[in-house]
Coordinates of C-alpha atoms and ligand atoms in Angstrom, one line a residue:
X49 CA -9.7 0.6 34.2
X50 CA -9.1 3.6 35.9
X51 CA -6.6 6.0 34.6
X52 CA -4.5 7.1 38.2
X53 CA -2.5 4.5 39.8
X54 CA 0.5 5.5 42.0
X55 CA 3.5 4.2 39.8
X56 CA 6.7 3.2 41.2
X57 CA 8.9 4.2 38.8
X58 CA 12.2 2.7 41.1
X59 CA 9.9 -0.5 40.7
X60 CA 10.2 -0.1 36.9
X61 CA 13.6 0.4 36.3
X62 CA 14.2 -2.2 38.7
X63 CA 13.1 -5.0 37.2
X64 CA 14.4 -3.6 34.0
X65 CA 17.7 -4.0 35.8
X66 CA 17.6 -7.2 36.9
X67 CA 15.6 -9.0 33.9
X68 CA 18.6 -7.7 31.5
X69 CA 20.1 -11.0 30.4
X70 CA 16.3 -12.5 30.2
X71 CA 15.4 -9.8 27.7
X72 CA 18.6 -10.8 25.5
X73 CA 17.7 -14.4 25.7
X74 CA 14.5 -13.8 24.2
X75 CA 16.1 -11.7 21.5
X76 CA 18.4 -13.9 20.7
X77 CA 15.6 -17.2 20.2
X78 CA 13.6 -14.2 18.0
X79 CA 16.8 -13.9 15.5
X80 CA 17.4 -17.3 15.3
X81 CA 14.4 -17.6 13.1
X82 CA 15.2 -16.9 9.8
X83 CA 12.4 -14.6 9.2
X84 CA 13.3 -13.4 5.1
X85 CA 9.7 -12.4 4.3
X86 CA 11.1 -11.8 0.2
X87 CA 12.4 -15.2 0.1
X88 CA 9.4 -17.9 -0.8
X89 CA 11.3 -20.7 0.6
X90 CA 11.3 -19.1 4.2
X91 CA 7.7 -18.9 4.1
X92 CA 7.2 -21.0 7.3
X93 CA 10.0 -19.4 9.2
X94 CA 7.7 -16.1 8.3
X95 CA 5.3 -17.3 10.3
X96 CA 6.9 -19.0 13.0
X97 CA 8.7 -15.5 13.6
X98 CA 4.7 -13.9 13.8
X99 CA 3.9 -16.9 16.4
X100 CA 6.8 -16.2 18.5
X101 CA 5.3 -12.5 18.8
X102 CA 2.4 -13.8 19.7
X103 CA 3.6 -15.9 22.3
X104 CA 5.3 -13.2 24.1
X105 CA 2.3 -11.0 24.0
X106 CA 0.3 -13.8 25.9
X107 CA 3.0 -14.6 28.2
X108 CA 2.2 -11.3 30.0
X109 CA -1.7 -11.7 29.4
X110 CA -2.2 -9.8 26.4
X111 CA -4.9 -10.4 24.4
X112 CA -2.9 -11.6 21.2
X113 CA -3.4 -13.1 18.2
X114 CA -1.4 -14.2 14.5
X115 CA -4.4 -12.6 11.9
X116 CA -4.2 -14.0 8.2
X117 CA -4.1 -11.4 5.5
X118 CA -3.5 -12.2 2.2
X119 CA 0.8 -12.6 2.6
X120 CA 2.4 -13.4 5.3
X121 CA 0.2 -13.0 8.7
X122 CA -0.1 -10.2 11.0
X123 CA 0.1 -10.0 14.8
X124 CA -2.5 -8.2 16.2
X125 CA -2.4 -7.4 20.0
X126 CA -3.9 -5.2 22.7
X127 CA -4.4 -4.0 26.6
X128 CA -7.5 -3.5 28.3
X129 CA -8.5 0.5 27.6
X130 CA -7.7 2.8 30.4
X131 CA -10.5 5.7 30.1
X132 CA -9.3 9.3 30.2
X133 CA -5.8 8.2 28.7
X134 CA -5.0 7.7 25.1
X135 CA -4.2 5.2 23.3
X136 CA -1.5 4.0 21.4
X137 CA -0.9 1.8 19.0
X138 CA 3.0 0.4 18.7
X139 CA 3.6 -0.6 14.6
X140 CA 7.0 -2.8 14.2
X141 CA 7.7 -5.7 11.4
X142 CA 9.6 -9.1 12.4
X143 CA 10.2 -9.9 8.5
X144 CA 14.4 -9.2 8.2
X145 CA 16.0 -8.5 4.6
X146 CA 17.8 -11.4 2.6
X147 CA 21.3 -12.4 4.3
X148 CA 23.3 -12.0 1.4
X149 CA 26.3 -12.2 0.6
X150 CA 26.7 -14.9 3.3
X151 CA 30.8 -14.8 2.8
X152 CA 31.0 -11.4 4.4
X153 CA 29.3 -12.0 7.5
X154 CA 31.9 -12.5 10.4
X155 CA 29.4 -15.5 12.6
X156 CA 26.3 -16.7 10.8
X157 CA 23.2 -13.7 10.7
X158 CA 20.7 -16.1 12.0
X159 CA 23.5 -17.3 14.8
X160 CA 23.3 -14.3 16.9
X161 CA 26.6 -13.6 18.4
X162 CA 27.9 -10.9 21.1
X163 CA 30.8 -8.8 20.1
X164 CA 31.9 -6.2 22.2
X165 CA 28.7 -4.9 23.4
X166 CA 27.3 -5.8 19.9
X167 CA 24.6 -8.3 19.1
X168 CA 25.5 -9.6 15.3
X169 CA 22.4 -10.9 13.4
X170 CA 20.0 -10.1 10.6
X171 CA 17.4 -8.7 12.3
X172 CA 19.1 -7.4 15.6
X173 CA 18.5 -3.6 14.7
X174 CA 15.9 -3.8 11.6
X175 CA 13.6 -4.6 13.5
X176 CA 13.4 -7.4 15.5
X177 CA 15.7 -5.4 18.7
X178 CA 13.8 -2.3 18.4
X179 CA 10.5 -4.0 18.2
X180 CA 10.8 -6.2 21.3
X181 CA 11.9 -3.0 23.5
X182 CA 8.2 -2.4 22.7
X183 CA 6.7 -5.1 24.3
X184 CA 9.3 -5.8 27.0
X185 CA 8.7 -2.5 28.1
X186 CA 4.6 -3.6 28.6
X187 CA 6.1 -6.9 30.0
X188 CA 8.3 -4.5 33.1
X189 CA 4.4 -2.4 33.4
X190 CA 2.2 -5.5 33.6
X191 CA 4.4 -7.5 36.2
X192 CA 5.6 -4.7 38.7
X193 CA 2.5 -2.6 38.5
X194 CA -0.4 -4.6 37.2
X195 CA -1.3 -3.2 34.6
X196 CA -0.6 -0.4 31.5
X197 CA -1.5 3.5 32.6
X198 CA -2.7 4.0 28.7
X199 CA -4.4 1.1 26.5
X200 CA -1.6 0.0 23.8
X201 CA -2.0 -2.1 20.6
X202 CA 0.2 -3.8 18.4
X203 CA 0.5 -4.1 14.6
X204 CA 3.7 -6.1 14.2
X205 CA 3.7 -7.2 10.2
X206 CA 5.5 -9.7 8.7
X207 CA 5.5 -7.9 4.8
X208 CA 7.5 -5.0 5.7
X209 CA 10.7 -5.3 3.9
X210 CA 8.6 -6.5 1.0
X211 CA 6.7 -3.5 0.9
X212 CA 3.8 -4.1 3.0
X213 CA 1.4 -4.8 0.1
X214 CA -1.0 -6.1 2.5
X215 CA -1.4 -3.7 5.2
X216 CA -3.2 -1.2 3.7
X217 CA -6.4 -3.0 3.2
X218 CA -5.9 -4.9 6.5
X219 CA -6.5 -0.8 7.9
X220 CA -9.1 0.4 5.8
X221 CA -10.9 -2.8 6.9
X222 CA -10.6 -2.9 10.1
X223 CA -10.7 0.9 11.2
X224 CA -11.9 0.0 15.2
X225 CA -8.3 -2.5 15.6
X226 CA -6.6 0.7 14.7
X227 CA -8.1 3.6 16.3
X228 CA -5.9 5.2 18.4
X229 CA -4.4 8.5 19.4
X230 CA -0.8 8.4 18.9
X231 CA 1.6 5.5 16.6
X232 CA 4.7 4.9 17.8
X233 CA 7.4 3.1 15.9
X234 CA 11.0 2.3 16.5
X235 CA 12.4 1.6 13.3
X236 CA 14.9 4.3 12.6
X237 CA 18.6 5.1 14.0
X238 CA 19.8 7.8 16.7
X239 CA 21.6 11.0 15.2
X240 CA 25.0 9.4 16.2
X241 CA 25.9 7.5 19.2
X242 CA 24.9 8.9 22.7
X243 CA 22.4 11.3 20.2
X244 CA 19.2 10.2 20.6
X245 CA 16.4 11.7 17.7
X246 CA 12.9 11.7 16.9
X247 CA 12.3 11.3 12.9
X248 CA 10.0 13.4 11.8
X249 CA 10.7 12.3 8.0
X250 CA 11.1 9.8 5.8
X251 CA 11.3 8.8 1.9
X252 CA 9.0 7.1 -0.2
X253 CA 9.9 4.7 -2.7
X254 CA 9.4 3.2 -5.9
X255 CA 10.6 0.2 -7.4
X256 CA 11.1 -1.6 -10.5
X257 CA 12.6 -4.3 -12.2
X258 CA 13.6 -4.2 -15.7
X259 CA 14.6 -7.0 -18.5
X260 CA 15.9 -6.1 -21.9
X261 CA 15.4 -9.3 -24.6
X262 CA 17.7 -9.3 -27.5
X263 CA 18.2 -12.4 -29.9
X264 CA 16.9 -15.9 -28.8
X265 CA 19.7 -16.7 -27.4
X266 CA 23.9 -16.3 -26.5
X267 CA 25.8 -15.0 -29.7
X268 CA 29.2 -15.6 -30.4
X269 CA 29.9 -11.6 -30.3
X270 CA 32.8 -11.5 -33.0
X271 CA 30.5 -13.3 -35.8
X272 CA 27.3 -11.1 -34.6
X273 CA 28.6 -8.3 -32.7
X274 CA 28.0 -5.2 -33.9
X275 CA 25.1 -6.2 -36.4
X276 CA 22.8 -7.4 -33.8
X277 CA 21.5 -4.6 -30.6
X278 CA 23.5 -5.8 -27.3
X279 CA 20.8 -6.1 -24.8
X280 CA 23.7 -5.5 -21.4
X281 CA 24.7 -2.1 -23.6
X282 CA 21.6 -1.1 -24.2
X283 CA 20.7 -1.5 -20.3
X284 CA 23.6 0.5 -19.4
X285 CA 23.1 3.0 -21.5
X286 CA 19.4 3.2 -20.5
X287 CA 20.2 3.3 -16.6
X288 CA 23.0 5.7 -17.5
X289 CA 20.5 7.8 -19.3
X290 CA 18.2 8.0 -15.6
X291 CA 20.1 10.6 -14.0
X292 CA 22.7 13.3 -15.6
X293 CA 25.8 14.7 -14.5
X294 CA 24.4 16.6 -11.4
X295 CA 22.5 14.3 -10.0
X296 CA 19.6 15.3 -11.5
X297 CA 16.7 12.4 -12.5
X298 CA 15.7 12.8 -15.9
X299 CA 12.0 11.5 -16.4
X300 CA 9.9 13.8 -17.8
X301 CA 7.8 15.8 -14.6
X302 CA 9.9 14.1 -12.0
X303 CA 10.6 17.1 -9.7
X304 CA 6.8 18.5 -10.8
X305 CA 5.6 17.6 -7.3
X306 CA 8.6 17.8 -5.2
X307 CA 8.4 19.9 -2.1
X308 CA 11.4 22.2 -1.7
X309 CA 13.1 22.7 1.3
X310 CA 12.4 26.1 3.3
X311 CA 15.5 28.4 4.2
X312 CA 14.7 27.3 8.0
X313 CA 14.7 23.6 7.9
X314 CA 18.1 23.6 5.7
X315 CA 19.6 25.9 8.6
X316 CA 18.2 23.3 10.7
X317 CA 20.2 20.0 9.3
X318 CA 23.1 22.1 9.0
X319 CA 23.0 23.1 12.6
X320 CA 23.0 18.8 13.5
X321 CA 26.6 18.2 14.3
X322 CA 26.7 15.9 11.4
X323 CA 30.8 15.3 10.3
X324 CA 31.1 14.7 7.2
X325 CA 34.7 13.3 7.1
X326 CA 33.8 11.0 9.5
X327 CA 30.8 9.5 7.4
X328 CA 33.2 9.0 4.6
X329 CA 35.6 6.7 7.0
X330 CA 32.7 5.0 8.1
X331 CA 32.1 3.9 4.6
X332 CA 36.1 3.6 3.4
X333 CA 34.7 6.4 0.5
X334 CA 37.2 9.2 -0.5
X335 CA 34.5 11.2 -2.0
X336 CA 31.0 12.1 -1.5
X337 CA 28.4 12.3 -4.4
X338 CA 24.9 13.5 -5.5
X339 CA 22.5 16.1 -6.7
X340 CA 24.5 19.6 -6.8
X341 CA 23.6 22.1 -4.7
X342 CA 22.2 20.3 -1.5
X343 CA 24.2 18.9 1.9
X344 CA 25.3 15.6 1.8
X345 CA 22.0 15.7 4.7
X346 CA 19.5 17.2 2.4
X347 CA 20.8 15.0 -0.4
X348 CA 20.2 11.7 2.0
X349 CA 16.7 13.0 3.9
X350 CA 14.9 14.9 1.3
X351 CA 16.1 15.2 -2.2
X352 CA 14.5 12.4 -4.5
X353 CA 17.3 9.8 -5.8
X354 CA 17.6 6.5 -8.2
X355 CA 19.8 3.8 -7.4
X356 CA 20.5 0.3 -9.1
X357 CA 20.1 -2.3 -6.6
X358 CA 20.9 -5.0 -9.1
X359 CA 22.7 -5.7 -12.1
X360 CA 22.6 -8.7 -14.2
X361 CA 23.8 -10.0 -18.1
X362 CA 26.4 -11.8 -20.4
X363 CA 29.0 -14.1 -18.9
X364 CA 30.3 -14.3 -14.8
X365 CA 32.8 -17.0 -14.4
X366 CA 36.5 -17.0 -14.4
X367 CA 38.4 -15.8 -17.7
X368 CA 37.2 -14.2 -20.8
X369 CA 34.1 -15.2 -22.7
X370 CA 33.1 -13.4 -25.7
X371 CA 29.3 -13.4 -25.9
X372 CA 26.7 -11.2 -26.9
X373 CA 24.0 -11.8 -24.3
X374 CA 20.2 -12.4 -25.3
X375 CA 19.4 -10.6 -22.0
X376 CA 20.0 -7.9 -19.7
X377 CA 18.1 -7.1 -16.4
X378 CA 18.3 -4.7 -13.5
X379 CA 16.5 -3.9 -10.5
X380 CA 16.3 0.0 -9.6
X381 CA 14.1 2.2 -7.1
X382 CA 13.7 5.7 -6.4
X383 CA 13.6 7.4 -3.2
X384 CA 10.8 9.9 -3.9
X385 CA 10.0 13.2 -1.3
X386 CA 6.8 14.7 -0.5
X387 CA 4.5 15.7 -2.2
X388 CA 5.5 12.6 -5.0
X389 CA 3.2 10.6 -6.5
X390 CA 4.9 6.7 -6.9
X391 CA 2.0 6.2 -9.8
X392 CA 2.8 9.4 -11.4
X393 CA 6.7 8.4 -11.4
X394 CA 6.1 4.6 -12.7
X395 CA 3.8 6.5 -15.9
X396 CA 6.5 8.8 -16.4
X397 CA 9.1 5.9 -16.2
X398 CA 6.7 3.5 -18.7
X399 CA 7.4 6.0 -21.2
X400 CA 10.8 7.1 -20.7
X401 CA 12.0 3.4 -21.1
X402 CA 9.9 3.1 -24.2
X403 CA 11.1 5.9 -26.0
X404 CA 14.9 4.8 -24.8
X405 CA 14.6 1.1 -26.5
X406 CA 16.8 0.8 -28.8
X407 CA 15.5 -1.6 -32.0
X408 CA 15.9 -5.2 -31.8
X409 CA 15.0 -4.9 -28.3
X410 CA 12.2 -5.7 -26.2
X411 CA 11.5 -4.5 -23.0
X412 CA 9.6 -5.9 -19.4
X413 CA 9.1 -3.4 -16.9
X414 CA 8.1 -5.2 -13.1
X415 CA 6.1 -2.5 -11.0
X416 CA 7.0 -3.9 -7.5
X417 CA 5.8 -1.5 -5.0
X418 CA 5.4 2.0 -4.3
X419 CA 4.9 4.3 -1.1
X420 CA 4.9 7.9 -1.5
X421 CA 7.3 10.2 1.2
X422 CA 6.5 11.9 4.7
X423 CA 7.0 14.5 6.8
X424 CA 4.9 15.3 9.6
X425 CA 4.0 18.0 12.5
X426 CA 6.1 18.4 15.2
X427 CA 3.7 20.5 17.7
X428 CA 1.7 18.4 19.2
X429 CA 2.0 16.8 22.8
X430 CA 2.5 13.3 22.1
X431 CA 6.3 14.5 20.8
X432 CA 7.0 16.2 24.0
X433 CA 6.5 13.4 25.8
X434 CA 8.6 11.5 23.6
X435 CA 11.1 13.8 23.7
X436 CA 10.8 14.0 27.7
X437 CA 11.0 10.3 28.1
X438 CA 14.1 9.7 25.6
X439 CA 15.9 12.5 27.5
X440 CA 15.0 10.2 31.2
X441 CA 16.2 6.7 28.9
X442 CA 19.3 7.8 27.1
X443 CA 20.4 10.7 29.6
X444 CA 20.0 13.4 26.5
X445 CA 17.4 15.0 24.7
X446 CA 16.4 14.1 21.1
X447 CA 17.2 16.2 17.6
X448 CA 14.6 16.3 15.3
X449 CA 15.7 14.5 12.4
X450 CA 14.6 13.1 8.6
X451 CA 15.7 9.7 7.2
X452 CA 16.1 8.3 3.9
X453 CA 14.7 4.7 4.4
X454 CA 11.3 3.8 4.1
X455 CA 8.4 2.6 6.2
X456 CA 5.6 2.0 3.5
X457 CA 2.5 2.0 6.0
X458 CA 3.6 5.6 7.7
X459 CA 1.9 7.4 5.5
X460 CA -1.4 5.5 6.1
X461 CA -0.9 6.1 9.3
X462 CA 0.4 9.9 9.1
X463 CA -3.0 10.8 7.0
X464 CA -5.5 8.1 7.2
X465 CA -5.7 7.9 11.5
X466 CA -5.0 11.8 11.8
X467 CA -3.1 10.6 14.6
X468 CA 0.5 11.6 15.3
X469 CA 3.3 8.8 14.6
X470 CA 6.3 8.9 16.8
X471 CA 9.5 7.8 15.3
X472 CA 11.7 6.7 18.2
X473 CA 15.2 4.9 16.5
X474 CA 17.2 3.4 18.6
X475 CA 19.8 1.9 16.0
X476 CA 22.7 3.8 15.1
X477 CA 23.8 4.6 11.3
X478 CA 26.6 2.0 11.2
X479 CA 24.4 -0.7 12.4
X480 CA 24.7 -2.3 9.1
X481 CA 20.6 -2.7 8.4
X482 CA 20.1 -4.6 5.5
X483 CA 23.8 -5.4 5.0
X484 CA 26.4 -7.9 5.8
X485 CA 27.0 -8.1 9.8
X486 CA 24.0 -6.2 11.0
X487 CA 24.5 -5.2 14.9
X488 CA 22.0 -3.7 17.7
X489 CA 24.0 -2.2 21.0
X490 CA 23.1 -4.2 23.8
X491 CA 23.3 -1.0 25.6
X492 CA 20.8 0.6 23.0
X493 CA 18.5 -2.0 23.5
X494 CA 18.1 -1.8 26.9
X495 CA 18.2 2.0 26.9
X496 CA 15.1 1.9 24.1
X497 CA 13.3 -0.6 26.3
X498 CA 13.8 1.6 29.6
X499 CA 12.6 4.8 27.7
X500 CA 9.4 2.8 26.1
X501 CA 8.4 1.9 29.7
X502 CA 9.0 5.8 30.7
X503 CA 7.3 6.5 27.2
X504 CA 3.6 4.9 28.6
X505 CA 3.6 7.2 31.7
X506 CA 4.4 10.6 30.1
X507 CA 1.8 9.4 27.4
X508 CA -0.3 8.5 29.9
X509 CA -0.4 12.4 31.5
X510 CA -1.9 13.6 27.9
X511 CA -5.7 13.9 27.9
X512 CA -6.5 12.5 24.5
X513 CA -9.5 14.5 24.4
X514 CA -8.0 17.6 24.4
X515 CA -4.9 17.0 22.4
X516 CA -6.9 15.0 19.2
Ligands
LIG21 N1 13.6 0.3 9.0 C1 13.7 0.5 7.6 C2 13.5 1.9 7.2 C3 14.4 2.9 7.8 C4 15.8 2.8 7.8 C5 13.8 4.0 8.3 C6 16.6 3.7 8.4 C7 14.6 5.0 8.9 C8 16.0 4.8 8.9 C9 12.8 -0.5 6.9 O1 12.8 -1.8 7.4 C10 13.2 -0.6 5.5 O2 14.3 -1.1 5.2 N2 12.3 -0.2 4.6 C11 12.5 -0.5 3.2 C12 11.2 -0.3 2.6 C13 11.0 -1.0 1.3 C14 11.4 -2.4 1.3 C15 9.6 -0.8 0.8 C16 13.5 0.5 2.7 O3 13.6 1.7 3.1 O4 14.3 0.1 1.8
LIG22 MN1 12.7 -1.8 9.4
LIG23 MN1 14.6 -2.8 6.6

């Protein structure tokens, strides 16, 4: 195909305009499939969810298909290639986090349901809604105009949220599916609201469960307390024994490989309008906390952290019960910066727990995944035409921002394609990913899908050849 077609943008944004409420229908049949790729017993919805994908794809011709690989399966999609312009290949997961706790959701997460300009579900925001602006934005090209002015392809995984242990070898064997000139990926929030921003940073991770063993079984902990090692005290005072009283993490070599930040990108986050009081009344905290010395920004984008995400021992229902418990677990994961190696940290972490066992104890440590932190160039010409196309979509132009969540696979992508990745979030902070009462603007959505569509043209002006 031939790379100059006479676009009518007004076209564009027209039927934009009018195919609104069809767009939100289609989201809305997408969340109701409860898509919980770390729950076994979902397993089917998994794939249903990839189908669904599938079926959108094709019902605007593209060539799609759902690929096996191992886990759950893998939609794999692409347009015709438009020679002289680049291509680009759009990356998004429809897998969504566990529900829980189902009590504190206001209507049911796989029940999505419109509050005031808000669409409640699991899945609205992470990433089901900002996925779909993707390919309703190649829907809007395909029907007004014909066709796409670049070639796209999509990766849309269904492993994401468990860490995409698939994915890699899926892209180191099928190199020709993934070559492409730029990645784009809408997975990440805005600055604030009405503050659009291009991420051009995120943390790695590594994480771990751990079980402590005591006795064979429940002691009554008056006739053996005392004599016998406490497996829940002996995990507390392990975890407690992970970081120290400035936020520091205490394995051995930890911070060996940790890129500091230069003088000029600190002055950058503090110039961000970023208000701290009102971050705290977002999250009804009177206080902030974390390593001393760094912003409450540099602590959250680019300092390495540990946090507990579970707790478990001894007794849970009503009253008093005095037991020793035989057991003790915990699931825990760093956030790791670049240039931090997730093997190195797990060595260093074997050892540390080993040498903090008390006797009478035995200890499991569960290695379950690991993806080491990213930052990535900003000067090329791919970000300018994001940046020019999220200033037409959102009526203001994108900061340049870090994040603190993870996306395993963008750093394959960052230094195993050599190709720029875009990181276009159109969430907001307080959409409640992962929590109780997730939410995607309805506003936001349509705003993403408007600037994707805008995205494809101002890519489309880049010759690939020159800007490789
Ligand atoms: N979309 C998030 C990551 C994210 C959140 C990026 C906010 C930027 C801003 C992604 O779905 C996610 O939750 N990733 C996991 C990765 C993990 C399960 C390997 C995470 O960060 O916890
Ligand atoms: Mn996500
Ligand atoms: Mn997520």
């Amino acid at each position: 195909m031939k790379k100059n077609v006479t676009v009518n943008i007004d076209d564009l944004t027209q039927y934009l305009n009018t195919h609104q409420s069809e767009f939100e229908k289609d989201l809305c049949e997408l969340l109701r499939i409860p898509s919980v790729s770390a729950d076994s017993n979902h397993a089917a919805d998994v794939r249903r969810a990839g189908q669904w994908v599938v079926d959108q794809l094709k019902s605007f011709s593209l060539d799609a298909e759902l690929l096996e690989n191992g886990g759950h399966p893998l939609v794999y999609a692409e347009s015709p290639a438009v020679p002289g312009a680049p291509t680009v290949l759009v990356y998004g997961h429809y897998d969504v986090q566990p529900p829980d706790p189902l009590d504190e959701w206001i209507s049911p997460p796989f029940e999505p349901t419109e509050r005031d300009g808000d669409l409640f579900a699991r899945g609205a925001t992470d990433d089901k809604g900002q996925m779909l602006t993707h390919v309703k934005s190649a829907q809007a090209w395909i029907e007004t105009v014909g066709r796409l002015p670049i070639q796209l392809k999509y990766i849309i995984e269904g492993e994401e949220e468990v860490g995409s242990g698939h994915l890699e070898s899926f892209i180191a064997a099928q190199p020709k599916k993934l070559a492409c000139d730029c990645v784009v990926i809408s997975d990440s929030c805005q600055f604030a609201p009405g503050q659009p921003a291009i991420t051009y940073g995120l943390r790695g991770i590594a994480y771990y469960e751990l079980h402590l063993i005591g006795p064979k079984q429940d002691l009554h902990s008056g006739t053996f307390g005392g004599g016998v090692a406490n497996p829940a005290g002996a995990l507390a005072k392990m975890l407690a024994a992970l970081v120290d009283d400035q936020g520091r993490i205490q394995l051995p070599g930890f911070y060996d490989d940790v890129l500091p930040l230069t003088d000029a990108e600190r002055e950058q986050f503090q110039s961000l309008p970023f208000d701290e009081q009102a971050f705290m009344r977002q999250l009804d905290v009177e206080a902030l906390s974390g390593e001393t010395g760094y912003s409450t920004l540099e602590r959250r984008w680019a300092r390495p952290t540990c946090d507990v995400n579970g707790l478990w021992s001894g007794y849970q229902g009503e009253g008093a019960k005095t037991v020793l418990p035989a057991k003790a677990g915990a699931k825990f994961s760093f956030r790791l910066v670049p240039d931090q190696d997730p093997e190195k940290i797990t060595e260093s972490l074997r050892e540390f727990v080993a040498s903090h066992t008390p006797p009478g104890i035995q200890v499991e440590l569960i290695d379950y995944h690991g993806a080491p932190g990213v930052v990535m160039p900003l000067d090329s010409p791919y970000v300018k035409a994001a940046a020019a196309a999220i200033e037409k979509g959102f009526g203001r132009a994108p900061v340049f921002i870090r994040e603190g969540g993870s996306i395993p696979i963008v750093t394959t992508f960052a230094h195993t394609l050599g190709a720029p990745v875009l990181l276009l979030g159109w969430g907001q902070s307080d959409d409640n990913t992962h929590s109780p009462n997730e939410k995607f603007s309805v506003a936001d959505f349509h705003r993403g899908t408007r600037t994707s569509a805008f995205l494809w043209q101002a890519l489309a002006a880049i010759d690939p050849q020159k800007s490789g």
